[in-house]
Coordinates of C-alpha atoms in Angstrom, one line a residue:
M250 CA 38.1 -60.4 20.5
S251 CA 35.8 -57.3 20.6
K252 CA 35.3 -57.5 16.9
A253 CA 34.3 -61.1 17.3
L254 CA 31.9 -60.2 20.1
D255 CA 30.3 -57.4 18.1
S256 CA 29.8 -59.8 15.1
F257 CA 28.3 -62.4 17.4
Q258 CA 25.9 -59.9 18.9
D259 CA 25.0 -58.6 15.4
Q260 CA 24.2 -62.1 14.2
L261 CA 22.1 -62.8 17.3
K262 CA 20.1 -59.6 16.6
I263 CA 19.4 -60.8 13.0
L264 CA 18.5 -64.3 14.2
R265 CA 16.0 -62.8 16.7
S266 CA 14.6 -60.7 13.9
V267 CA 14.2 -63.7 11.7
Y268 CA 12.6 -65.6 14.5
R269 CA 10.2 -62.8 15.3
Q270 CA 9.1 -62.6 11.7
Q271 CA 8.5 -66.4 11.7
L272 CA 6.4 -66.5 14.9
P273 CA 3.0 -66.3 13.1
E274 CA 4.1 -69.2 10.9
R275 CA 5.1 -71.2 14.0
I276 CA 1.9 -70.5 16.0
E277 CA -0.7 -70.8 13.1
P278 CA -0.2 -74.6 12.6
I279 CA -1.0 -75.1 16.3
E280 CA -4.4 -73.5 16.0
T281 CA -5.1 -75.1 12.6
T282 CA -4.2 -78.6 13.8
W283 CA -6.4 -78.1 16.9
N284 CA -9.3 -77.1 14.8
Q285 CA -8.8 -80.2 12.7
F286 CA -8.9 -82.3 15.8
I287 CA -12.2 -80.7 16.9
A288 CA -13.7 -81.2 13.4
I289 CA -12.8 -84.9 13.2
R290 CA -15.9 -87.1 12.7
K291 CA -16.2 -90.1 14.9
D292 CA -15.9 -93.1 12.5
E293 CA -13.8 -96.2 12.5
H294 CA -10.6 -94.3 11.9
Y295 CA -11.4 -91.6 14.5
Y296 CA -9.0 -92.7 17.2
Q297 CA -5.9 -93.0 15.1
I298 CA -6.5 -89.7 13.3
A299 CA -7.1 -88.0 16.6
R300 CA -3.9 -89.4 18.1
D301 CA -1.9 -88.3 15.1
C302 CA -3.2 -84.8 15.6
L303 CA -2.2 -84.8 19.3
V304 CA 1.3 -86.1 18.4
S305 CA 1.7 -83.3 15.9
L306 CA 0.4 -80.7 18.5
H307 CA 2.8 -82.0 21.1
Y308 CA 5.7 -81.6 18.7
L309 CA 4.6 -78.1 17.5
T310 CA 4.2 -76.8 21.0
H311 CA 7.4 -78.4 22.2
R312 CA 9.3 -76.8 19.4
L313 CA 7.8 -73.4 20.1
A314 CA 8.5 -73.7 23.8
G315 CA 12.1 -74.6 23.3
S316 CA 13.0 -71.9 20.8
S317 CA 10.9 -68.8 21.8
A318 CA 12.7 -68.2 25.2
S319 CA 16.1 -68.6 23.5
F320 CA 15.2 -65.7 21.2
G321 CA 13.9 -63.4 23.9
F322 CA 10.2 -64.3 24.0
P323 CA 9.8 -65.9 27.5
Q324 CA 6.0 -65.3 27.7
I325 CA 5.4 -67.1 24.4
G326 CA 7.7 -69.9 25.8
E327 CA 5.6 -70.2 28.9
A328 CA 2.3 -70.3 27.0
A329 CA 3.6 -72.9 24.6
R330 CA 5.1 -75.0 27.5
R331 CA 1.6 -75.0 29.2
L332 CA 0.1 -76.5 26.0
E333 CA 3.0 -78.9 25.6
L334 CA 2.4 -80.4 29.1
L335 CA -1.3 -80.7 28.4
F336 CA -0.7 -82.7 25.2
M337 CA 2.0 -84.8 26.8
A338 CA -0.3 -85.8 29.7
I339 CA -3.1 -86.8 27.2
L340 CA -0.7 -88.8 25.1
E341 CA 0.7 -90.6 28.1
S342 CA -2.8 -91.5 29.3
K343 CA -3.4 -93.2 25.9
K344 CA -6.9 -91.7 25.9
L345 CA -8.5 -88.9 24.0
P346 CA -9.0 -85.5 25.8
T347 CA -12.1 -85.1 27.8
A348 CA -14.5 -82.1 27.3
E349 CA -12.8 -80.4 30.3
E350 CA -9.3 -80.9 28.8
Q351 CA -10.5 -79.7 25.4
A352 CA -11.7 -76.5 27.0
Q353 CA -8.4 -76.0 28.8
I354 CA -6.5 -76.5 25.5
T355 CA -8.8 -74.0 23.7
V356 CA -8.2 -71.4 26.4
A357 CA -4.4 -72.1 26.4
I358 CA -4.3 -71.6 22.6
A359 CA -6.1 -68.3 23.0
I360 CA -3.6 -67.1 25.6
L361 CA -0.7 -68.1 23.3
Q362 CA -2.2 -66.0 20.5
E363 CA -2.7 -63.0 22.8
V364 CA 0.9 -63.2 24.0
A365 CA 2.1 -63.5 20.4
I366 CA 0.2 -60.5 19.3
A367 CA 1.7 -58.5 22.1
A368 CA 5.2 -59.5 20.9
F369 CA 4.6 -57.6 17.6
P370 CA 1.6 -55.3 17.9
D371 CA 2.6 -52.9 15.1
Q372 CA 3.2 -54.9 11.9
S373 CA 4.0 -51.7 10.0
S374 CA 7.1 -51.0 12.1
R375 CA 8.6 -54.4 11.7
Q376 CA 12.3 -54.4 10.7
P377 CA 13.4 -55.3 7.2
I378 CA 13.0 -59.0 6.4
Y379 CA 16.0 -61.2 6.9
T380 CA 16.4 -64.9 6.2
L381 CA 18.7 -67.6 7.5
E382 CA 20.4 -67.6 4.1
N383 CA 21.5 -63.9 4.2
L384 CA 23.1 -63.9 7.6
P385 CA 26.6 -62.2 7.7
E386 CA 29.6 -64.5 7.6
S387 CA 30.1 -66.3 10.9
V388 CA 32.5 -65.1 13.6
E389 CA 34.6 -68.1 12.9
S390 CA 35.2 -67.2 9.2
E391 CA 36.1 -63.7 10.2
N392 CA 38.7 -64.8 12.7
V393 CA 40.5 -67.7 10.9
N394 CA 44.2 -66.9 10.7
L395 CA 46.7 -69.0 9.0
P396 CA 49.6 -70.1 11.3
N397 CA 52.5 -67.6 11.3
R398 CA 55.4 -69.6 9.8
L399 CA 57.8 -66.7 9.4
V400 CA 61.2 -67.2 11.2
F401 CA 64.0 -64.7 11.5
L402 CA 67.4 -66.4 11.6
V403 CA 70.2 -64.2 12.9
E404 CA 73.7 -65.8 12.4
D405 CA 76.9 -64.0 11.2
D406 CA 78.5 -67.1 9.7
S407 CA 77.1 -67.0 6.2
I408 CA 77.6 -70.6 5.3
L409 CA 76.1 -71.9 8.6
C410 CA 73.2 -69.4 8.2
Q411 CA 72.3 -70.6 4.7
D412 CA 72.6 -74.3 5.8
L413 CA 70.4 -73.8 8.9
A414 CA 67.9 -71.7 6.9
L415 CA 67.6 -74.6 4.4
Q416 CA 67.0 -77.1 7.2
I417 CA 64.3 -75.0 8.8
S418 CA 62.6 -74.3 5.5
C419 CA 62.3 -78.0 4.8
F420 CA 59.7 -78.2 7.6
G421 CA 57.4 -75.6 6.1
Y422 CA 58.8 -72.4 7.7
Q423 CA 59.5 -69.3 5.7
V424 CA 63.0 -68.2 6.8
R425 CA 64.6 -64.7 6.5
T426 CA 68.2 -64.5 7.3
F427 CA 70.2 -61.7 8.9
Q428 CA 74.0 -61.5 9.4
E429 CA 74.0 -58.1 11.1
L430 CA 72.0 -57.1 14.2
N431 CA 71.0 -53.7 12.8
E432 CA 69.3 -55.5 9.9
L433 CA 67.2 -57.4 12.4
K434 CA 66.0 -54.2 14.1
K435 CA 64.8 -52.7 10.8
A436 CA 63.0 -55.9 9.8
L437 CA 61.1 -56.1 13.1
I438 CA 59.6 -52.7 12.5
V439 CA 57.6 -54.0 9.5
A440 CA 57.1 -57.7 10.3
S441 CA 56.2 -59.9 13.2
P442 CA 57.9 -63.4 13.0
A443 CA 56.6 -66.5 14.7
A444 CA 60.1 -66.8 16.3
V445 CA 63.6 -65.4 16.1
V446 CA 66.4 -67.9 16.1
M447 CA 69.3 -65.8 17.4
D448 CA 73.0 -66.6 17.7
I449 CA 74.7 -65.3 20.9
V450 CA 78.2 -64.6 19.8
F451 CA 78.8 -61.7 17.3
P452 CA 81.9 -59.6 16.4
E453 CA 80.6 -56.9 18.7
N454 CA 80.6 -59.0 21.8
D455 CA 80.5 -62.7 22.8
L456 CA 77.0 -62.0 24.4
A457 CA 75.8 -59.5 21.8
G458 CA 72.9 -61.6 20.8
T459 CA 71.3 -61.7 24.3
K460 CA 71.9 -57.9 24.7
I461 CA 70.3 -57.0 21.5
V462 CA 67.3 -59.1 22.4
Q463 CA 67.0 -57.5 25.8
N464 CA 66.8 -54.1 24.0
L465 CA 64.3 -55.3 21.5
Q466 CA 62.0 -56.7 24.2
Q467 CA 61.7 -53.3 25.9
G468 CA 58.4 -51.5 25.1
R469 CA 56.9 -54.4 23.3
S470 CA 53.3 -55.3 24.2
Q471 CA 54.0 -59.0 23.4
P472 CA 57.4 -60.4 24.1
L473 CA 59.4 -61.5 21.0
P474 CA 59.6 -65.3 20.9
V475 CA 63.4 -66.1 20.8
L476 CA 65.3 -69.3 20.5
F477 CA 69.0 -68.9 21.1
I478 CA 71.8 -70.9 19.4
S479 CA 75.5 -70.7 20.3
A480 CA 78.8 -72.4 20.3
R481 CA 78.9 -71.5 24.0
G482 CA 77.4 -74.0 26.4
D483 CA 78.5 -72.4 29.6
L484 CA 76.2 -71.4 32.4
M485 CA 76.7 -67.6 32.0
A486 CA 75.6 -67.7 28.3
R487 CA 72.6 -69.8 29.2
L488 CA 71.7 -67.4 32.1
Q489 CA 71.9 -64.4 29.9
A490 CA 69.7 -66.1 27.3
V491 CA 67.0 -66.7 30.0
R492 CA 67.3 -63.1 31.2
A493 CA 66.7 -62.0 27.6
G494 CA 63.5 -64.0 27.5
G495 CA 64.8 -66.9 25.5
K496 CA 62.3 -69.8 25.1
A497 CA 65.0 -72.4 24.4
Y498 CA 68.8 -72.8 24.0
F499 CA 70.6 -75.0 21.5
P500 CA 74.3 -75.5 21.6
K501 CA 76.1 -75.9 18.2
P502 CA 76.1 -78.2 16.2
I503 CA 72.4 -77.7 16.1
K504 CA 70.2 -80.7 16.4
I505 CA 67.6 -79.7 13.8
A506 CA 64.9 -82.0 15.2
E507 CA 65.0 -80.4 18.6
L508 CA 65.0 -76.9 17.1
I509 CA 61.9 -77.7 14.9
D510 CA 60.2 -79.2 18.0
A511 CA 60.7 -75.8 19.7
L512 CA 59.4 -73.9 16.7
D513 CA 56.4 -76.2 16.4
K514 CA 55.5 -75.5 20.1
L515 CA 55.5 -71.8 19.4
T516 CA 53.1 -72.1 16.5
S517 CA 51.0 -75.1 17.6
V518 CA 48.3 -73.0 19.3
Q519 CA 47.6 -71.2 16.0
A520 CA 47.6 -74.4 14.0
T521 CA 45.3 -76.4 16.3
Q522 CA 42.3 -77.8 14.4
A523 CA 39.0 -76.3 15.6
Y524 CA 36.7 -78.6 17.7
R525 CA 33.8 -79.8 15.5
V526 CA 30.2 -79.9 16.8
L527 CA 27.4 -81.4 14.8
I528 CA 24.0 -79.8 15.6
V529 CA 21.0 -81.9 15.0
E530 CA 18.0 -79.6 15.4
D531 CA 14.9 -79.4 13.1
D532 CA 14.3 -75.8 14.0
G533 CA 16.7 -74.0 11.6
A534 CA 16.7 -70.7 13.5
L535 CA 17.5 -72.3 16.8
A536 CA 20.2 -74.5 15.2
A537 CA 21.8 -71.3 13.8
Y538 CA 21.6 -69.7 17.2
Y539 CA 23.5 -72.7 18.7
G540 CA 25.9 -72.6 15.8
I541 CA 27.0 -69.0 16.1
T542 CA 27.2 -69.3 19.9
L543 CA 29.8 -72.1 19.6
Q544 CA 31.6 -70.4 16.7
Q545 CA 32.4 -67.4 18.8
V546 CA 34.7 -69.5 20.9
G547 CA 36.4 -71.0 17.8
M548 CA 34.4 -74.2 17.3
E549 CA 33.4 -75.4 13.9
T550 CA 29.8 -76.3 13.5
E551 CA 27.6 -78.1 11.0
I552 CA 23.8 -78.2 11.1
V553 CA 21.4 -81.1 10.3
T554 CA 17.7 -80.1 10.3
D555 CA 16.5 -83.5 9.1
P556 CA 17.6 -86.3 11.6
L557 CA 17.2 -89.0 8.9
A558 CA 19.9 -87.3 6.9
I559 CA 22.6 -87.5 9.6
M560 CA 24.8 -90.3 8.2
P561 CA 26.7 -88.4 5.5
H562 CA 27.4 -85.6 8.0
L563 CA 28.8 -88.1 10.5
N564 CA 31.1 -89.6 7.8
D565 CA 32.3 -86.3 6.3
F566 CA 32.3 -83.8 9.2
R567 CA 33.6 -86.3 11.8
P568 CA 32.3 -84.4 14.8
D569 CA 33.9 -84.3 18.2
L570 CA 30.5 -83.9 19.8
I571 CA 26.8 -84.1 18.7
L572 CA 24.3 -81.6 20.1
M573 CA 20.9 -83.1 19.5
D574 CA 17.3 -82.1 20.1
M575 CA 15.1 -84.7 21.9
Y576 CA 11.9 -84.3 19.9
M577 CA 12.1 -84.2 16.1
P578 CA 9.8 -85.3 13.3
G579 CA 10.5 -88.7 11.8
C580 CA 13.0 -89.8 14.4
N581 CA 13.4 -88.6 18.0
G582 CA 16.7 -88.0 19.7
I583 CA 16.7 -91.1 21.7
E584 CA 16.1 -93.3 18.7
L585 CA 18.8 -91.5 16.7
A586 CA 21.3 -91.8 19.5
A587 CA 20.7 -95.6 19.7
V588 CA 21.3 -95.9 15.9
I589 CA 24.6 -93.9 16.2
R590 CA 25.7 -96.0 19.2
Q591 CA 25.2 -99.2 17.3
Q592 CA 28.0 -98.2 14.9
P593 CA 31.5 -98.9 16.2
N594 CA 33.0 -95.8 14.6
Y595 CA 30.7 -93.5 16.5
V596 CA 30.5 -95.2 19.9
G597 CA 32.8 -92.7 21.6
I598 CA 31.3 -89.5 20.3
P599 CA 29.6 -87.6 23.1
I600 CA 25.9 -86.8 22.5
V601 CA 24.4 -83.9 24.4
F602 CA 20.6 -83.7 24.3
L603 CA 18.7 -80.5 24.2
S604 CA 15.0 -80.3 25.2
R605 CA 12.3 -78.5 27.2
E606 CA 11.8 -81.9 28.9
T607 CA 12.0 -81.4 32.7
D608 CA 11.0 -84.9 33.7
F609 CA 14.1 -86.2 35.5
N610 CA 13.3 -89.9 34.8
K611 CA 13.0 -89.2 31.1
Q612 CA 16.3 -87.3 31.1
L613 CA 17.9 -90.4 32.8
T614 CA 16.3 -92.6 30.2
A615 CA 17.8 -90.5 27.4
I616 CA 21.2 -90.6 29.0
G617 CA 20.9 -94.3 29.6
L618 CA 20.2 -95.0 26.0
G619 CA 23.2 -93.2 24.6
G620 CA 23.3 -89.6 25.7
D621 CA 26.1 -88.1 27.8
D622 CA 24.4 -85.0 29.1
F623 CA 21.0 -83.3 29.1
L624 CA 20.6 -79.5 28.7
T625 CA 17.1 -78.0 29.3
K626 CA 15.9 -75.3 26.8
P627 CA 16.2 -72.4 26.8
I628 CA 19.9 -72.3 27.4
E629 CA 22.0 -69.3 27.8
P630 CA 25.1 -69.0 25.5
Q631 CA 27.5 -69.1 28.4
H632 CA 25.9 -72.3 29.8
L633 CA 25.9 -73.9 26.3
I634 CA 29.6 -73.1 25.9
A635 CA 30.5 -74.2 29.4
S636 CA 28.6 -77.5 28.9
V637 CA 30.0 -78.3 25.5
M638 CA 33.7 -77.2 25.8
P639 CA 35.0 -79.7 28.5
R640 CA 33.2 -82.6 26.8
V641 CA 34.5 -81.8 23.3
E642 CA 38.0 -81.4 24.7
R643 CA 37.9 -84.8 26.4
S644 CA 36.4 -86.3 23.2
R645 CA 39.3 -85.0 21.1
L646 CA 41.8 -86.3 23.7
V647 CA 40.3 -89.7 24.0
R648 CA 39.9 -90.1 20.2
S649 CA 43.6 -89.1 19.8
L650 CA 44.7 -91.8 22.3
M651 CA 42.6 -94.4 20.5
T652 CA 43.4 -93.5 16.9
C653 CA 46.9 -92.1 16.9
D654 CA 50.4 -93.6 16.8
S655 CA 52.1 -92.8 20.1
L656 CA 55.5 -92.0 18.6
T657 CA 54.6 -89.8 15.6
G658 CA 51.1 -88.5 16.6
L659 CA 49.8 -89.6 13.2
L660 CA 46.8 -91.9 12.7
N661 CA 47.5 -95.5 13.4
H662 CA 47.2 -98.4 10.9
T663 CA 43.6 -99.3 11.7
T664 CA 42.2 -95.8 11.8
L665 CA 44.0 -94.9 8.6
K666 CA 42.4 -97.8 6.7
E667 CA 39.0 -96.9 8.1
R668 CA 39.5 -93.3 6.9
L669 CA 40.5 -94.5 3.4
V670 CA 37.2 -96.4 3.1
T671 CA 35.3 -93.3 4.2
E672 CA 37.2 -91.0 1.9
V673 CA 36.7 -93.3 -1.1
K674 CA 32.9 -93.2 -0.4
R675 CA 33.0 -89.5 -0.2
A676 CA 35.0 -89.2 -3.5
S677 CA 32.4 -91.4 -5.1
R678 CA 29.5 -89.3 -3.9
L679 CA 31.1 -86.1 -5.0
H680 CA 32.6 -87.5 -8.2
S681 CA 36.1 -86.1 -7.2
P682 CA 39.5 -87.7 -7.5
L683 CA 41.4 -89.1 -4.5
A684 CA 45.1 -90.1 -4.2
F685 CA 46.6 -92.6 -1.8
A686 CA 50.3 -92.7 -1.2
M687 CA 52.5 -95.2 0.6
I688 CA 55.9 -94.1 1.8
D689 CA 58.8 -96.3 3.1
I690 CA 62.0 -94.9 4.6
D691 CA 65.0 -96.3 2.6
R692 CA 67.4 -98.7 4.4
F693 CA 65.8 -98.0 7.8
K694 CA 67.1 -101.2 9.3
S695 CA 70.6 -100.0 8.6
I696 CA 69.9 -96.7 10.4
N697 CA 68.8 -98.6 13.5
D698 CA 71.7 -101.0 13.3
T699 CA 74.3 -98.2 12.8
Y700 CA 73.0 -95.4 15.1
G701 CA 70.5 -97.2 17.4
H702 CA 66.7 -97.3 17.8
L703 CA 66.5 -93.9 19.5
T704 CA 68.0 -92.3 16.4
G705 CA 65.7 -94.3 14.3
D706 CA 62.7 -93.0 16.3
R707 CA 64.0 -89.4 15.7
V708 CA 64.1 -90.1 11.9
L709 CA 60.5 -91.4 12.0
K710 CA 59.4 -88.3 13.9
S711 CA 61.2 -86.0 11.5
L712 CA 59.4 -87.5 8.5
S713 CA 56.0 -87.4 10.3
R714 CA 56.6 -83.7 11.2
L715 CA 57.5 -82.9 7.6
L716 CA 54.4 -84.6 6.3
K717 CA 52.1 -82.8 8.7
Q718 CA 53.7 -79.4 7.9
R719 CA 53.9 -79.8 4.1
L720 CA 50.5 -81.3 3.5
R721 CA 47.1 -79.6 3.7
Q722 CA 44.8 -79.8 6.8
T723 CA 42.4 -81.8 4.7
D724 CA 45.0 -84.4 3.9
I725 CA 45.1 -87.5 6.1
T726 CA 48.4 -88.9 7.3
G727 CA 49.1 -92.1 9.2
R728 CA 51.9 -94.4 10.3
Y729 CA 51.1 -97.6 8.4
G730 CA 53.6 -99.7 10.4
G731 CA 57.3 -99.7 11.2
E732 CA 59.0 -97.3 8.8
E733 CA 56.0 -97.1 6.5
F734 CA 53.7 -94.1 6.3
A735 CA 50.6 -93.5 4.2
V736 CA 48.8 -90.3 3.0
I737 CA 45.2 -89.8 1.8
L738 CA 44.9 -86.7 -0.4
P739 CA 41.2 -85.9 -1.1
D740 CA 40.4 -83.9 -4.3
T741 CA 43.8 -84.7 -5.7
D742 CA 44.6 -86.1 -9.1
S743 CA 47.6 -88.2 -10.1
N744 CA 49.8 -85.3 -11.4
A745 CA 49.2 -83.1 -8.3
A746 CA 49.8 -86.1 -6.0
V747 CA 53.1 -87.0 -7.6
K748 CA 54.2 -83.3 -7.5
V749 CA 53.4 -82.9 -3.8
L750 CA 55.0 -86.1 -2.7
D751 CA 58.1 -85.6 -4.8
E752 CA 58.6 -82.1 -3.3
I753 CA 58.4 -83.7 0.2
R754 CA 60.8 -86.4 -0.9
L755 CA 63.4 -83.8 -1.9
K756 CA 62.9 -81.8 1.3
F757 CA 63.3 -84.9 3.5
A758 CA 66.6 -85.8 1.7
Q759 CA 67.9 -82.3 2.6
V760 CA 67.2 -82.7 6.3
R761 CA 70.4 -83.4 8.3
Q762 CA 69.9 -86.2 10.8
Q763 CA 72.3 -86.4 13.7
A764 CA 73.6 -89.1 16.0
D765 CA 76.6 -89.0 18.4
G766 CA 78.1 -86.0 16.6
E767 CA 77.7 -87.5 13.2
E768 CA 75.5 -86.2 10.5
F769 CA 73.7 -88.3 7.8
S770 CA 70.8 -87.9 5.4
V771 CA 67.8 -90.2 4.8
T772 CA 65.6 -90.8 1.8
F773 CA 62.3 -92.4 1.2
S774 CA 60.5 -94.2 -1.6
C775 CA 56.8 -93.7 -2.5
G776 CA 54.1 -95.4 -4.4
I777 CA 50.9 -93.6 -5.4
A778 CA 47.5 -94.9 -6.6
V779 CA 44.5 -92.8 -7.6
Y780 CA 40.7 -93.1 -7.4
P781 CA 38.7 -93.6 -9.7
Q782 CA 41.4 -95.5 -11.6
Q783 CA 41.3 -97.9 -8.7
Q784 CA 37.7 -98.4 -7.7
N785 CA 37.8 -99.0 -3.9
S786 CA 40.1 -98.8 -0.9
T787 CA 41.4 -102.3 -1.3
E788 CA 42.5 -101.7 -4.9
L789 CA 44.0 -98.4 -3.9
N790 CA 46.0 -100.0 -1.1
E791 CA 47.3 -102.8 -3.3
A792 CA 48.1 -100.6 -6.3
A793 CA 50.0 -98.1 -4.1
D794 CA 51.9 -101.0 -2.5
R795 CA 52.9 -102.3 -5.9
A796 CA 54.1 -98.9 -7.0
L797 CA 56.1 -98.6 -3.7
Y798 CA 57.8 -101.9 -4.5
E799 CA 58.6 -100.7 -8.0
A800 CA 60.1 -97.5 -6.6
K801 CA 62.4 -99.7 -4.3
H802 CA 63.2 -102.0 -7.3
Q803 CA 64.2 -99.0 -9.4
G804 CA 66.8 -97.9 -6.9
R805 CA 64.8 -96.2 -4.1
D806 CA 64.5 -92.4 -3.4
R807 CA 61.8 -91.8 -5.9
V808 CA 58.0 -91.5 -6.4
I809 CA 56.2 -94.0 -8.7
L810 CA 52.6 -93.7 -9.9
A811 CA 50.7 -97.0 -10.2
N812 CA 49.5 -97.9 -13.6
N813 CA 45.9 -98.5 -14.3
S814 CA 46.1 -102.3 -14.8

């Protein structure tokens, strides 16, 4: 955490240096535009040209007032704010400035220039020039850790140990097996597993597993995550497991689905996808400031400096929240929020406005026209994080409830089809391949009829878990309906798609399903179609469905690639 904080502070220093170097470029257009206003000749176009100058001056001073205080120049912010209010009052009056108002503006610009000169009196001592392009890598990129998938399995029955290791590895975990307790001690010196799956009964003692774990836990700064397994189901064995710090207890024969559930919980915090915030701010330095502030708490950010270019970012980045400036050239924040809210896919995304605007009625208007909150510039990093975090958390939760299947946690049918349309458009823009796979569990009705619907649900959950763990984070997985699943694989050609899905098919067939003491295995069939061989989402869907039917027709338990016809 200290490393992240140091990096964050370093980046802020560089951003402030960049901003300080840019201050003359930000102030000079204000003086130039005001001089142009004064020099305008009174002709038939005088009024409109003068109004255009005033609009530009309001924008320039608003932008300067909003950013300067954030980067440690409050005096410049106050001087710019005074000018901003003067221009705003004139624009709202729908009249041109009087001689007295012109004099006030001239004096205010002179004060702004004096304050700016005081901010960097010695040009020769200025720091080396930085640009926004050569900032160090973000805090986020320095602290991204892949989920720890290493599991230590300690079981003295060699056959059971190998079988259980195979079952666990099917779900994307790397398993190291130990049949002797001393081997485990040595391994823990050089490696830190995500979890230890520990038998309780060993030749040394019928509670040897719990005793060795108690010894291992002593002196550790972080407790060792342990899941106990045992042929014993009595209270004493369970009590000793709890005293040893066991996270869960599984009587033999092991129900693999329940064991994987417990392992997933131990690693889920590490694997959680970062919250995504889209920053719409025409001031690049200020946008970068907001970005690294949110990155330091693990959020992923993307910056849009041209509000008219927002649509591809909405489609591809899929933000959980939009942080938007109120006043931008070409399109103000209220107008842009209204455009976003008119599109069903983006109705639920929270929009938080940022502005120096202090008029409460205008803030309410902004919120009434599509915003969810209004933050006044300048904003301290802690305030920005505290304002964004709860909204982005609720946004992710609400979106999950609206878009995900309640049983498997995968995307539901409607959302999956919407994502397929979006991903095909993205693949078309980037000229990249895209694979779409449809999966159907073989003879699922027979499973429900033989073992009951609860067992059927467990089978569905085991396949959904396998898909999530075996596929990339960029892949998109959904429950298409009933026992059917579908997967969108961006940037994937036909050969790679067939290879990946066939590996998952083989792993799924190795998973032991259980019901009422019985064990059985399940297979699935899969059909794959690929863009650009199929030109749009409808063709992809139909071609993958035909390939799935062909896989069933050929005897099930196989992956078939759609032909190009």
